[in-house]
Short mmCIF file of N, CA and C in Angstrom, two decimals:
data_model
loop_
_atom_site.label_atom_id
_atom_site.label_comp_id
_atom_site.label_asym_id
_atom_site.label_seq_id
_atom_site.Cartn_x
_atom_site.Cartn_y
_atom_site.Cartn_z
N UNK A 1 85.49 228.81 91.34
CA UNK A 1 84.66 229.85 91.79
C UNK A 1 83.19 229.65 91.65
N UNK A 2 82.83 229.15 90.48
CA UNK A 2 81.42 228.83 89.94
C UNK A 2 80.95 227.80 91.16
N UNK A 3 81.64 226.74 91.40
CA UNK A 3 81.34 225.77 92.24
C UNK A 3 81.00 226.18 93.54
N UNK A 4 81.89 227.12 93.97
CA UNK A 4 81.57 227.72 95.45
C UNK A 4 80.22 228.49 95.37
N UNK A 5 80.20 229.51 94.22
CA UNK A 5 78.94 230.29 94.25
C UNK A 5 77.71 229.44 94.12
N UNK A 6 77.55 228.36 93.33
CA UNK A 6 76.55 227.48 93.29
C UNK A 6 76.18 226.78 94.53
N UNK A 7 77.28 226.31 95.22
CA UNK A 7 77.01 225.69 96.45
C UNK A 7 76.47 226.52 97.46
N UNK A 8 77.02 227.88 97.56
CA UNK A 8 76.45 228.71 98.50
C UNK A 8 75.05 229.07 98.19
N UNK A 9 74.79 229.29 96.96
CA UNK A 9 73.13 229.51 96.75
C UNK A 9 72.20 228.31 97.19
N UNK A 10 72.90 226.97 96.96
CA UNK A 10 71.95 225.96 97.51
C UNK A 10 71.88 225.86 99.11
N UNK A 11 72.76 226.60 99.80
CA UNK A 11 72.55 226.46 101.30
C UNK A 11 71.40 227.13 101.91
N UNK A 12 70.80 226.79 102.72
CA UNK A 12 69.54 227.33 103.33
C UNK A 12 70.19 228.72 104.02
N UNK A 13 71.11 229.03 104.45
CA UNK A 13 71.86 230.13 105.15
C UNK A 13 72.84 230.68 104.40
N UNK A 14 72.98 230.27 103.04
CA UNK A 14 73.95 230.95 102.25
C UNK A 14 75.29 230.80 102.65
N UNK A 15 75.64 229.90 103.37
CA UNK A 15 77.10 229.73 104.05
C UNK A 15 77.63 228.17 103.96
N UNK A 16 78.82 228.07 104.00
CA UNK A 16 79.32 226.67 103.93
C UNK A 16 80.81 226.81 104.52
N UNK A 17 81.41 225.60 104.94
CA UNK A 17 82.67 225.56 105.50
C UNK A 17 83.73 225.36 104.34
N UNK A 18 84.70 226.17 104.52
CA UNK A 18 85.90 226.04 103.57
C UNK A 18 86.27 224.80 103.50
N UNK A 19 86.27 223.87 104.42
CA UNK A 19 86.83 222.62 104.45
C UNK A 19 86.27 221.50 103.13
N UNK A 20 84.94 222.03 103.08
CA UNK A 20 84.36 221.22 102.14
C UNK A 20 84.83 221.52 100.74
N UNK A 21 85.06 222.73 100.43
CA UNK A 21 85.74 223.01 99.09
C UNK A 21 87.09 222.55 98.98
N UNK A 22 87.96 222.66 100.09
CA UNK A 22 89.36 222.07 100.01
C UNK A 22 89.16 220.74 99.75
N UNK A 23 88.21 219.99 100.46
CA UNK A 23 88.23 218.47 100.10
C UNK A 23 88.06 218.10 98.57
N UNK A 24 87.00 218.96 98.10
CA UNK A 24 86.87 218.77 96.59
C UNK A 24 87.96 219.16 95.83
N UNK A 25 88.93 220.09 96.24
CA UNK A 25 90.14 220.38 95.47
C UNK A 25 91.08 219.30 95.78
N UNK A 26 91.14 218.53 96.87
CA UNK A 26 92.07 217.59 97.14
C UNK A 26 92.02 216.38 96.24
N UNK A 27 90.81 216.19 95.78
CA UNK A 27 90.46 214.95 94.81
C UNK A 27 91.37 215.09 93.57
N UNK A 28 91.59 216.23 93.20
CA UNK A 28 92.26 216.50 91.85
C UNK A 28 94.04 217.16 92.23
N UNK A 29 94.26 217.47 93.41
CA UNK A 29 95.38 218.22 93.74
C UNK A 29 96.02 217.72 95.01
N UNK A 30 97.19 217.89 95.10
CA UNK A 30 97.97 217.60 96.57
C UNK A 30 97.38 218.58 97.52
N UNK A 31 97.73 218.44 98.64
CA UNK A 31 97.33 219.50 99.79
C UNK A 31 97.84 220.79 99.56
N UNK A 32 98.88 221.00 99.26
CA UNK A 32 99.71 222.26 98.95
C UNK A 32 98.89 222.96 97.71
N UNK A 33 98.67 222.38 96.55
CA UNK A 33 98.06 222.88 95.48
C UNK A 33 96.59 223.22 95.90
N UNK A 34 95.97 222.39 96.58
CA UNK A 34 94.48 222.57 96.85
C UNK A 34 94.50 223.76 97.56
N UNK A 35 95.32 224.08 98.89
CA UNK A 35 95.25 225.23 99.54
C UNK A 35 95.44 226.44 98.62
N UNK A 36 96.53 226.36 97.60
CA UNK A 36 96.79 227.39 96.85
C UNK A 36 95.48 227.85 96.14
N UNK A 37 94.95 226.83 95.40
CA UNK A 37 93.65 226.83 94.55
C UNK A 37 92.51 227.68 95.58
N UNK A 38 92.40 227.21 96.55
CA UNK A 38 91.29 227.65 97.59
C UNK A 38 91.86 229.10 97.89
N UNK A 39 92.90 229.27 98.34
CA UNK A 39 93.16 231.02 98.31
C UNK A 39 93.05 231.75 97.32
N UNK A 40 93.45 231.42 96.15
CA UNK A 40 93.12 232.17 94.92
C UNK A 40 91.63 232.39 94.69
N UNK A 41 90.90 231.36 94.83
CA UNK A 41 89.64 231.43 94.79
C UNK A 41 88.81 232.34 95.70
N UNK A 42 89.38 232.41 97.01
CA UNK A 42 88.73 233.29 97.87
C UNK A 42 89.06 234.70 97.66
N UNK A 43 90.45 234.96 97.24
CA UNK A 43 90.65 236.19 96.74
C UNK A 43 90.06 236.94 95.82
N UNK A 44 89.80 236.16 94.58
CA UNK A 44 88.97 236.49 93.66
C UNK A 44 87.54 236.74 94.01
N UNK A 45 87.14 235.69 94.67
CA UNK A 45 85.61 236.00 95.02
C UNK A 45 85.23 237.14 95.98
N UNK A 46 86.43 237.52 96.87
CA UNK A 46 86.09 238.68 97.62
C UNK A 46 86.27 239.84 96.63
N UNK A 47 87.22 239.82 95.75
CA UNK A 47 87.61 240.99 94.92
C UNK A 47 86.24 241.14 93.85
N UNK A 48 85.58 240.21 93.53
CA UNK A 48 84.44 240.27 92.60
C UNK A 48 83.39 240.40 93.48
N UNK A 49 83.34 240.51 94.75
CA UNK A 49 82.10 240.69 95.52
C UNK A 49 81.04 239.59 95.44
N UNK A 50 81.66 238.33 95.28
CA UNK A 50 80.77 237.08 94.85
C UNK A 50 80.45 236.47 96.36
N UNK A 51 81.64 236.41 97.30
CA UNK A 51 81.51 235.67 98.41
C UNK A 51 82.45 236.33 99.49
N UNK A 52 82.15 235.91 100.59
CA UNK A 52 83.19 236.42 101.77
C UNK A 52 83.70 235.19 102.34
N UNK A 53 84.90 235.44 103.01
CA UNK A 53 85.27 234.16 103.65
C UNK A 53 85.84 234.55 105.05
N UNK A 54 85.25 234.04 106.27
CA UNK A 54 85.96 234.30 107.54
C UNK A 54 86.79 233.36 108.03
N UNK A 55 88.14 233.50 107.97
CA UNK A 55 88.98 232.50 108.25
C UNK A 55 88.91 232.10 109.65
N UNK A 56 88.62 232.71 110.49
CA UNK A 56 88.44 232.43 112.07
C UNK A 56 87.55 231.21 112.23
N UNK A 57 86.29 231.30 111.39
CA UNK A 57 85.32 230.44 111.48
C UNK A 57 85.16 229.36 110.29
N UNK A 58 86.22 229.53 109.40
CA UNK A 58 86.39 228.76 108.14
C UNK A 58 85.08 228.85 107.41
N UNK A 59 84.24 229.92 107.33
CA UNK A 59 82.98 229.92 106.78
C UNK A 59 82.86 230.71 105.46
N UNK A 60 82.46 230.42 104.41
CA UNK A 60 82.38 231.22 103.11
C UNK A 60 80.64 231.51 103.02
N UNK A 61 80.41 232.64 102.90
CA UNK A 61 79.07 233.29 102.73
C UNK A 61 78.83 233.98 101.57
N UNK A 62 77.89 234.12 101.03
CA UNK A 62 77.48 235.13 99.95
C UNK A 62 77.67 236.20 100.24
N UNK A 63 78.18 237.17 99.32
CA UNK A 63 78.32 238.55 99.66
C UNK A 63 77.05 239.20 99.48
N UNK A 64 76.79 240.44 100.17
CA UNK A 64 75.50 240.93 100.05
C UNK A 64 75.17 241.46 98.74
N UNK A 65 76.27 241.85 97.97
CA UNK A 65 76.18 242.49 96.38
C UNK A 65 75.65 241.40 95.67
N UNK A 66 76.05 240.18 95.99
CA UNK A 66 75.84 238.99 95.09
C UNK A 66 74.43 238.11 95.43
N UNK A 67 73.54 238.89 96.09
CA UNK A 67 72.28 237.89 96.59
C UNK A 67 71.16 238.21 95.63
#
């Protein structure tokens, strides 16, 4: 989650594609586990108002409360 938050803050538009995070997770986990870890991070990130995720666009963005 920290990696996602830091990466979002480095982006000029405070957004990035979820596939980038999944690729990072796949370096340490198989596809199924990487997807599970991603889903958990998105759920907690949303709950903690750190970031939002639009599954239709596969886009992570900083939550307004976290700017």
